[in-house]
PDB file of C-alpha atoms in Angstrom:
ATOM      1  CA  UNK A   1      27.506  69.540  45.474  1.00  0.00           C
ATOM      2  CA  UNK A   2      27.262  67.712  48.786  1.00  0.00           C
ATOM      3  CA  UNK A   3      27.279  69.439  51.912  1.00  0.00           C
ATOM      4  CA  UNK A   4      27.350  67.060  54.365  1.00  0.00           C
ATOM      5  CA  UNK A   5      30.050  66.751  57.602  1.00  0.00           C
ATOM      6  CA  UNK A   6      33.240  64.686  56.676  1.00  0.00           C
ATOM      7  CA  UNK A   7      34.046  64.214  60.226  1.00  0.00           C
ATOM      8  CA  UNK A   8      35.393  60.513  61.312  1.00  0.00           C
ATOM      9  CA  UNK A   9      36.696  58.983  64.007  1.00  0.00           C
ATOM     10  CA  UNK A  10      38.274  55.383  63.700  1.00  0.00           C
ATOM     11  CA  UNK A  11      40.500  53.290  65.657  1.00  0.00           C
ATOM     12  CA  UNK A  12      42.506  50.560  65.048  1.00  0.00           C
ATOM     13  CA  UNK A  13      44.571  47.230  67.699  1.00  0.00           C
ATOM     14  CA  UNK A  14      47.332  44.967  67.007  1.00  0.00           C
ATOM     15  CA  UNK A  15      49.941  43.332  69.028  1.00  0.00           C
ATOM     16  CA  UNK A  16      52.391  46.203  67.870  1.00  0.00           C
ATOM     17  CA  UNK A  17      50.458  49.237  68.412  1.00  0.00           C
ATOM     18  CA  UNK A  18      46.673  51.032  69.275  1.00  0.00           C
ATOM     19  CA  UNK A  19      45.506  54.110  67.274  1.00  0.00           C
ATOM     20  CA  UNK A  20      42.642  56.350  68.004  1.00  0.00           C
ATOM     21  CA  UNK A  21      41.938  59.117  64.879  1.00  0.00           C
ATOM     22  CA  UNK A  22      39.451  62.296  64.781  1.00  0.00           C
ATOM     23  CA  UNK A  23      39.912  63.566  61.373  1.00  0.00           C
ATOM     24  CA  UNK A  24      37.456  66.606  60.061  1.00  0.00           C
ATOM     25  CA  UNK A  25      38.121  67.312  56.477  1.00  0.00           C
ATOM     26  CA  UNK A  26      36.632  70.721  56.633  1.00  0.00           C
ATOM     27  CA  UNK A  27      38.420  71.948  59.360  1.00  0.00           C
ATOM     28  CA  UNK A  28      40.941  74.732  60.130  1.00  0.00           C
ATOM     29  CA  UNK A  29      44.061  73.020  60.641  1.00  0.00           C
ATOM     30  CA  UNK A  30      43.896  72.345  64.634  1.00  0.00           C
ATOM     31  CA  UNK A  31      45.761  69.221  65.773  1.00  0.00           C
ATOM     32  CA  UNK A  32      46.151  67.072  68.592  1.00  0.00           C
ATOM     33  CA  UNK A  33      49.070  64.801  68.008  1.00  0.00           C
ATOM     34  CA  UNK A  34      50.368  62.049  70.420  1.00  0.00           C
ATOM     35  CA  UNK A  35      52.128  59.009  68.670  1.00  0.00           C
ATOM     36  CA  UNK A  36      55.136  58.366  70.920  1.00  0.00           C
ATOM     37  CA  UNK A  37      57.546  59.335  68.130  1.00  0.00           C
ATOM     38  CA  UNK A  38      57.952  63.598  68.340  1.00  0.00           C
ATOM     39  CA  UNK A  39      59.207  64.048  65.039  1.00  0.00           C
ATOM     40  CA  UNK A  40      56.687  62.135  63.305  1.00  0.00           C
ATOM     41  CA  UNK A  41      53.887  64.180  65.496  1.00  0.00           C
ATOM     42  CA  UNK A  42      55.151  67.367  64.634  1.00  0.00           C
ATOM     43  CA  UNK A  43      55.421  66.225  60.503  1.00  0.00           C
ATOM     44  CA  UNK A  44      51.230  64.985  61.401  1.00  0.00           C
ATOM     45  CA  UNK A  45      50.618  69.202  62.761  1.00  0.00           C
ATOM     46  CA  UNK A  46      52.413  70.471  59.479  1.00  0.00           C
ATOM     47  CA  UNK A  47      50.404  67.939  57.469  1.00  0.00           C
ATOM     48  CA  UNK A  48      47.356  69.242  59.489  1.00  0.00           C
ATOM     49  CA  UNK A  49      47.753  72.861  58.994  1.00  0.00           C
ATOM     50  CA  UNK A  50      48.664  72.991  55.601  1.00  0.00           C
ATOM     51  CA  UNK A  51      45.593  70.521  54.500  1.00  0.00           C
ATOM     52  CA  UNK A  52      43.640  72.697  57.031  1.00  0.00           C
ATOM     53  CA  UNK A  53      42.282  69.235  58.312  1.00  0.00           C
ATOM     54  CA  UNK A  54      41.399  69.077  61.989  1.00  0.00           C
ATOM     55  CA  UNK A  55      43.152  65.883  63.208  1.00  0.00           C
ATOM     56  CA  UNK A  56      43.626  64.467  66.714  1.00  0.00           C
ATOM     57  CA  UNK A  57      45.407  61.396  66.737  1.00  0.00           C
ATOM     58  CA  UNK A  58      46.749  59.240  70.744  1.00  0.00           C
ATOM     59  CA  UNK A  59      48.660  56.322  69.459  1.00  0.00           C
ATOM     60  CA  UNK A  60      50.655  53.842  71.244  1.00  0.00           C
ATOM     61  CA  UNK A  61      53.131  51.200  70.777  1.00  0.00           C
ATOM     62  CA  UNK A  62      56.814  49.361  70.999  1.00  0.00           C
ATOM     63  CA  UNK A  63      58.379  52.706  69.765  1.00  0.00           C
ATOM     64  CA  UNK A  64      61.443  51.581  71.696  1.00  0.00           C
ATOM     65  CA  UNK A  65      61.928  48.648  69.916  1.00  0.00           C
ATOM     66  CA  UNK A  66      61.353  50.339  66.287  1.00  0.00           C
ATOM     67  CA  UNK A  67      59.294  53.069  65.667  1.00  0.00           C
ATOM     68  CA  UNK A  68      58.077  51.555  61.891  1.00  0.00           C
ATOM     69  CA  UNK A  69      55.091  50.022  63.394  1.00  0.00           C
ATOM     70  CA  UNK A  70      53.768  52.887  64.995  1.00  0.00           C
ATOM     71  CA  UNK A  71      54.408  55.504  62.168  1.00  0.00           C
ATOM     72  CA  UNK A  72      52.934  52.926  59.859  1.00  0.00           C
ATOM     73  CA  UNK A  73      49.758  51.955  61.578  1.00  0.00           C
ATOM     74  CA  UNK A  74      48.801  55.647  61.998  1.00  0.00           C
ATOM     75  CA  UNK A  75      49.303  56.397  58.177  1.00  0.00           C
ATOM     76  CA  UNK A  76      47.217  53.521  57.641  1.00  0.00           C
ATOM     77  CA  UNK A  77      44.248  54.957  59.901  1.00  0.00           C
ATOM     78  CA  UNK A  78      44.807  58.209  58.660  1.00  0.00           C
ATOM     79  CA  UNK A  79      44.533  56.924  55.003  1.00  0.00           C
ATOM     80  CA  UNK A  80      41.258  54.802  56.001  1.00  0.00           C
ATOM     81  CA  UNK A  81      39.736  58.108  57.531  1.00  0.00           C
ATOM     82  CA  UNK A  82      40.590  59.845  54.347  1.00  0.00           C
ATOM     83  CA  UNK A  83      38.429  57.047  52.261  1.00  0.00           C
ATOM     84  CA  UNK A  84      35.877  57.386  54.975  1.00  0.00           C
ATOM     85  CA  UNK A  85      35.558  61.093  55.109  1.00  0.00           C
ATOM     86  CA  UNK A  86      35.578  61.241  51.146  1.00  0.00           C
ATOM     87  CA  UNK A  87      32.747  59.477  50.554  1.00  0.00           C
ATOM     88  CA  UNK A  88      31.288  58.913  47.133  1.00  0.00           C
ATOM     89  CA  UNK A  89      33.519  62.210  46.400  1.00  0.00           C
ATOM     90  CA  UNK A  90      30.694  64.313  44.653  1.00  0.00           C
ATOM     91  CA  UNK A  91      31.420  67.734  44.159  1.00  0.00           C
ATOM     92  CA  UNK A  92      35.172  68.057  44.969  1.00  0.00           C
ATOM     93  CA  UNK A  93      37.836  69.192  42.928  1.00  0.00           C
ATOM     94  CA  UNK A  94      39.539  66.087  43.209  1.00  0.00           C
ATOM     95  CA  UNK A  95      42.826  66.723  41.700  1.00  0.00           C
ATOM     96  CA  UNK A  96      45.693  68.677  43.696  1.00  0.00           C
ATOM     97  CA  UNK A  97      49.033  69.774  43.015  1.00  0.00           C
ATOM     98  CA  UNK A  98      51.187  71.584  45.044  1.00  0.00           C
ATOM     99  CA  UNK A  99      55.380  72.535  45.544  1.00  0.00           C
ATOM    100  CA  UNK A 100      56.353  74.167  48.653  1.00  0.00           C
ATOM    101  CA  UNK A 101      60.027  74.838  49.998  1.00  0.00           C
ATOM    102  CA  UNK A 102      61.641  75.063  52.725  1.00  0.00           C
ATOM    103  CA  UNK A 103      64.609  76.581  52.879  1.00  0.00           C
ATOM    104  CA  UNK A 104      67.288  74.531  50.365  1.00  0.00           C
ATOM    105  CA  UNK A 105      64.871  72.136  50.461  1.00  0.00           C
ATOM    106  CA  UNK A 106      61.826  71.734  47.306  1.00  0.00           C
ATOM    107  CA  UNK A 107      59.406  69.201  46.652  1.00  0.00           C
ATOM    108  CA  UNK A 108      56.327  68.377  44.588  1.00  0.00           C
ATOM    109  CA  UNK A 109      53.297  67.006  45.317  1.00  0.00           C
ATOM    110  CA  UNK A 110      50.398  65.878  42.995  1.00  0.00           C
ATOM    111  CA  UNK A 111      47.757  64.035  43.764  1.00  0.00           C
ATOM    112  CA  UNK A 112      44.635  62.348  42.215  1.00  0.00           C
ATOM    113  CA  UNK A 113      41.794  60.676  44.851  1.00  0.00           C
ATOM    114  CA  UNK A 114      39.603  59.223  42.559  1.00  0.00           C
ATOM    115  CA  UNK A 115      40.076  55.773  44.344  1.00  0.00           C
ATOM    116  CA  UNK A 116      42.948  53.960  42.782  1.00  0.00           C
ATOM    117  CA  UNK A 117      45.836  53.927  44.417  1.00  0.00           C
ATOM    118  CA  UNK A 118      49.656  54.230  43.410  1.00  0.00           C
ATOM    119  CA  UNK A 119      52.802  55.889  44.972  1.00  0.00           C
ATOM    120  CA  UNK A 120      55.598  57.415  43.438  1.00  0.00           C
ATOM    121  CA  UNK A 121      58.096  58.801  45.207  1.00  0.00           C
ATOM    122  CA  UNK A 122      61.727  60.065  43.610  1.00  0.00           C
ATOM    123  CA  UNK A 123      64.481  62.614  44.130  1.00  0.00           C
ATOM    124  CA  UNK A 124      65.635  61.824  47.830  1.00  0.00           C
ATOM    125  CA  UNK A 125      69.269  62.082  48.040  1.00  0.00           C
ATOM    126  CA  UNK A 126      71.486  59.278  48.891  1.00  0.00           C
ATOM    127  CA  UNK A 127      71.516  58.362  52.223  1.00  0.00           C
ATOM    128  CA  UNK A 128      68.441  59.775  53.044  1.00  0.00           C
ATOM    129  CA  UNK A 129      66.645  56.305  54.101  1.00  0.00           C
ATOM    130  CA  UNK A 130      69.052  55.927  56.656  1.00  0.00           C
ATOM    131  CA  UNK A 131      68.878  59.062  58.768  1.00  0.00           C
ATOM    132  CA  UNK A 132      67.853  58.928  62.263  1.00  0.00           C
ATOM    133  CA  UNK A 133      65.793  62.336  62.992  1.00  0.00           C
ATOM    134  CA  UNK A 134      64.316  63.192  66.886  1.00  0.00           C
ATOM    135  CA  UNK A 135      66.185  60.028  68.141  1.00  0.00           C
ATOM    136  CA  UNK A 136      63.883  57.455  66.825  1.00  0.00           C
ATOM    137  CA  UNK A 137      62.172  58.652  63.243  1.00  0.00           C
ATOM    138  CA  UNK A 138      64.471  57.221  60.569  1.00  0.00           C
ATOM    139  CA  UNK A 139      63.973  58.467  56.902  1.00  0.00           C
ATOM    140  CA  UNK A 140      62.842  55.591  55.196  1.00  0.00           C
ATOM    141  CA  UNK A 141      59.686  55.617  57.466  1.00  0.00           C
ATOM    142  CA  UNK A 142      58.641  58.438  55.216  1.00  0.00           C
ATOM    143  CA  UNK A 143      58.255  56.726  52.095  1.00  0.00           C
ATOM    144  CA  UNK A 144      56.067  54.141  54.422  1.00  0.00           C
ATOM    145  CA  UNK A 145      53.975  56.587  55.403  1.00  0.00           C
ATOM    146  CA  UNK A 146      53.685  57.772  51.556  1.00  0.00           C
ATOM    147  CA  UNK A 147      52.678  54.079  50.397  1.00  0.00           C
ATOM    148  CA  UNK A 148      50.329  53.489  53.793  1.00  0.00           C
ATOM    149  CA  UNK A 149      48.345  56.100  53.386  1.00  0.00           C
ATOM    150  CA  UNK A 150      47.530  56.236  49.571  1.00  0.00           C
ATOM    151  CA  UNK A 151      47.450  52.848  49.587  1.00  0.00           C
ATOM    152  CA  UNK A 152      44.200  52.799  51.981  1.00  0.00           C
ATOM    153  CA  UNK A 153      42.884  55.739  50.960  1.00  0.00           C
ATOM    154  CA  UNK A 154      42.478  55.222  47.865  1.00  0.00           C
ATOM    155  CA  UNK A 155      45.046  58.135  46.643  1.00  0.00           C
ATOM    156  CA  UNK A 156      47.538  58.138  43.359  1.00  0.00           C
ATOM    157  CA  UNK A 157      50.049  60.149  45.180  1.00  0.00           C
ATOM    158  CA  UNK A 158      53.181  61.461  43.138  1.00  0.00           C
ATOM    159  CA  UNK A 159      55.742  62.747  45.570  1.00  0.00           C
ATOM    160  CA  UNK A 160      58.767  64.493  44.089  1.00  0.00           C
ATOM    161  CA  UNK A 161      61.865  65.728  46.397  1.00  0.00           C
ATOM    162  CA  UNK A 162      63.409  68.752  43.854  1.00  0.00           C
ATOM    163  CA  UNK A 163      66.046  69.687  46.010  1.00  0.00           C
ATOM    164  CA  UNK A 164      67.339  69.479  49.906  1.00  0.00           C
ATOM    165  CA  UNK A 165      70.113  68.927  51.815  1.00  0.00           C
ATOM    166  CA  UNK A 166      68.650  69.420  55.589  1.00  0.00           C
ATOM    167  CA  UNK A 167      67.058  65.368  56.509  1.00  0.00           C
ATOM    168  CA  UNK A 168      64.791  67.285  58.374  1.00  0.00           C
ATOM    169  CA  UNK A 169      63.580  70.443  55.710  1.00  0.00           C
ATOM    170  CA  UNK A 170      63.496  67.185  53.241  1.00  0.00           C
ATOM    171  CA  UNK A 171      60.751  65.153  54.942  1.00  0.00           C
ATOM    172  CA  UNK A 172      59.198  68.366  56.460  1.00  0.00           C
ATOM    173  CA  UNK A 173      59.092  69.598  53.155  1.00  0.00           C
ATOM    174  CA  UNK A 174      57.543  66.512  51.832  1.00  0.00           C
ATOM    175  CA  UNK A 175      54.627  66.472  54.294  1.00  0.00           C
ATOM    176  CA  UNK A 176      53.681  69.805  54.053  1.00  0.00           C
ATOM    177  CA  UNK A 177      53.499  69.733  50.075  1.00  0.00           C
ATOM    178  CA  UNK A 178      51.293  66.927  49.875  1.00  0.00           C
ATOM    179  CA  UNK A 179      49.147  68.521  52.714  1.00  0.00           C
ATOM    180  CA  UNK A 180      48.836  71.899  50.394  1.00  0.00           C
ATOM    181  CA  UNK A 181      47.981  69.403  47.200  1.00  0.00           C
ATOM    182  CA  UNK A 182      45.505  67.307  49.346  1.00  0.00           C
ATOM    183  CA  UNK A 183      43.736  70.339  50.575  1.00  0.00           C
ATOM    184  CA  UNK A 184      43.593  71.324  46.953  1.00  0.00           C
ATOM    185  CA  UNK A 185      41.991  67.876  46.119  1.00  0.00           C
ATOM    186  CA  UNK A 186      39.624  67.448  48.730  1.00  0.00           C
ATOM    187  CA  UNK A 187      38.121  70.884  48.317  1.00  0.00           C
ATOM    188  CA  UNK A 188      34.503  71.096  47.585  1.00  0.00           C
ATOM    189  CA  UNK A 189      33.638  73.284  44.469  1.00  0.00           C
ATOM    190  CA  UNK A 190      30.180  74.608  43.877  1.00  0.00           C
ATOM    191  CA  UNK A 191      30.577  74.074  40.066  1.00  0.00           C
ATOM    192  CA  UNK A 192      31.313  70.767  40.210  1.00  0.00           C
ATOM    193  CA  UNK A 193      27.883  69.092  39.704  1.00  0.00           C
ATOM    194  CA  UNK A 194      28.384  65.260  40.805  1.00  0.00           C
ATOM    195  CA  UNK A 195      30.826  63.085  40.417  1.00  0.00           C
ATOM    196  CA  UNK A 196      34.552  64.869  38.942  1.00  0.00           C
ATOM    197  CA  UNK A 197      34.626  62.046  36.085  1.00  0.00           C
ATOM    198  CA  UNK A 198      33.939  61.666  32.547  1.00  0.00           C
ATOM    199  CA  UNK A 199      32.376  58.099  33.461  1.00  0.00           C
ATOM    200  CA  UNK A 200      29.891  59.085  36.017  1.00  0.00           C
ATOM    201  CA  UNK A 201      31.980  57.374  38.517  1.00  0.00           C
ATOM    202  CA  UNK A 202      35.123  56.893  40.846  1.00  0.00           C
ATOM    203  CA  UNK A 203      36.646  53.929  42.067  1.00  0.00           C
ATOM    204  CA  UNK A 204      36.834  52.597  45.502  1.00  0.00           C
TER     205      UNK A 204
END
């Protein structure tokens, strides 16, 4: 089992938006959020605490033109961190699955991070894309965020909304299940000799 740090720090510049990332996968669930968009910064903390990751995260951009480029750009550089952080994955657990409510609302989250990436992501109710939440976070960012961040880190990421009527318990609810499955996923497990594969190998 490796025991090395999985401590990274990345950054990332367009014309839309500038992201600086600290993520410690081993950590105990402090955060540091700053992305110009409050809702989505207090959805990162949940994320945080629930995966116990240590994140710190100072992101700008036009959030007042549209706040899709900013949300997006940090999922992507939280997803690249992920990869980074991960390494060649020997001795995790690797697989995580997790369902955590909140209040009405219930979702599932499973997730594989063996390196190939795919998003599903079902059971929202109607309307849900189209809700404005904290002023500028509108719902369908989430599902952005979802495909973003599996999509660069390398993560098949099932994402299952069971029940919810609150816009805000639904995406909360969301974020803090596939923290709980990630943490499960990303733990390191002494039995776990290697690589968790039949074939001696993950993808990247």
């Amino acid at each position: 089992m490796s025991t090395g740090d999985r401590i990274v720090s990345l950054s990332r510049s367009t014309s839309e938006s500038s992201v600086e990332l600290e993520l410690n996968l081993d950590g105990s669930g402090v955060a540091d959020i700053d992305t110009g968009v409050r809702f989505y910064d207090h959805m990162l903390a949940s994320l945080a605490k629930h995966a116990l990751l240590d994140l710190r995260v100072k992101a700008t951009g036009d959030v007042d033109v549209d706040a899709h480029h900013t949300v997006e750009d940090v999922a992507i550089v939280l997803g690249d961190a992920l990869r980074e952080a991960l390494g060649d994955k020997r001795g995790i657990s690797r697989f995580g699955d997790a369902t955590v409510p909140l209040d009405e609302a219930l979702v599932q989250a499973v997730v594989d991070v063996a390196g190939r990436p795919y998003v599903v992501h079902t059971g929202e109710p109607e309307g849900q894309q189209y809700v404005v939440i904290g002023g500028t976070y509108v719902g369908s960012l989430t599902r952005h965020v979802w495909e973003s961040l599996a999509g660069r880190a390398g993560i098949a990421l099932h994402v299952r909304v069971l029940a919810g009527r609150d816009p805000h318990h639904i995406v909360e609810a969301q974020f803090k299940a596939v923290a709980r499955a990630l943490r499960a996923a990303v733990a390191r497990d002494e039995r776990v000799q290697g690589v968790p594969s039949a074939k001696g190998s993950l993808s990247t």
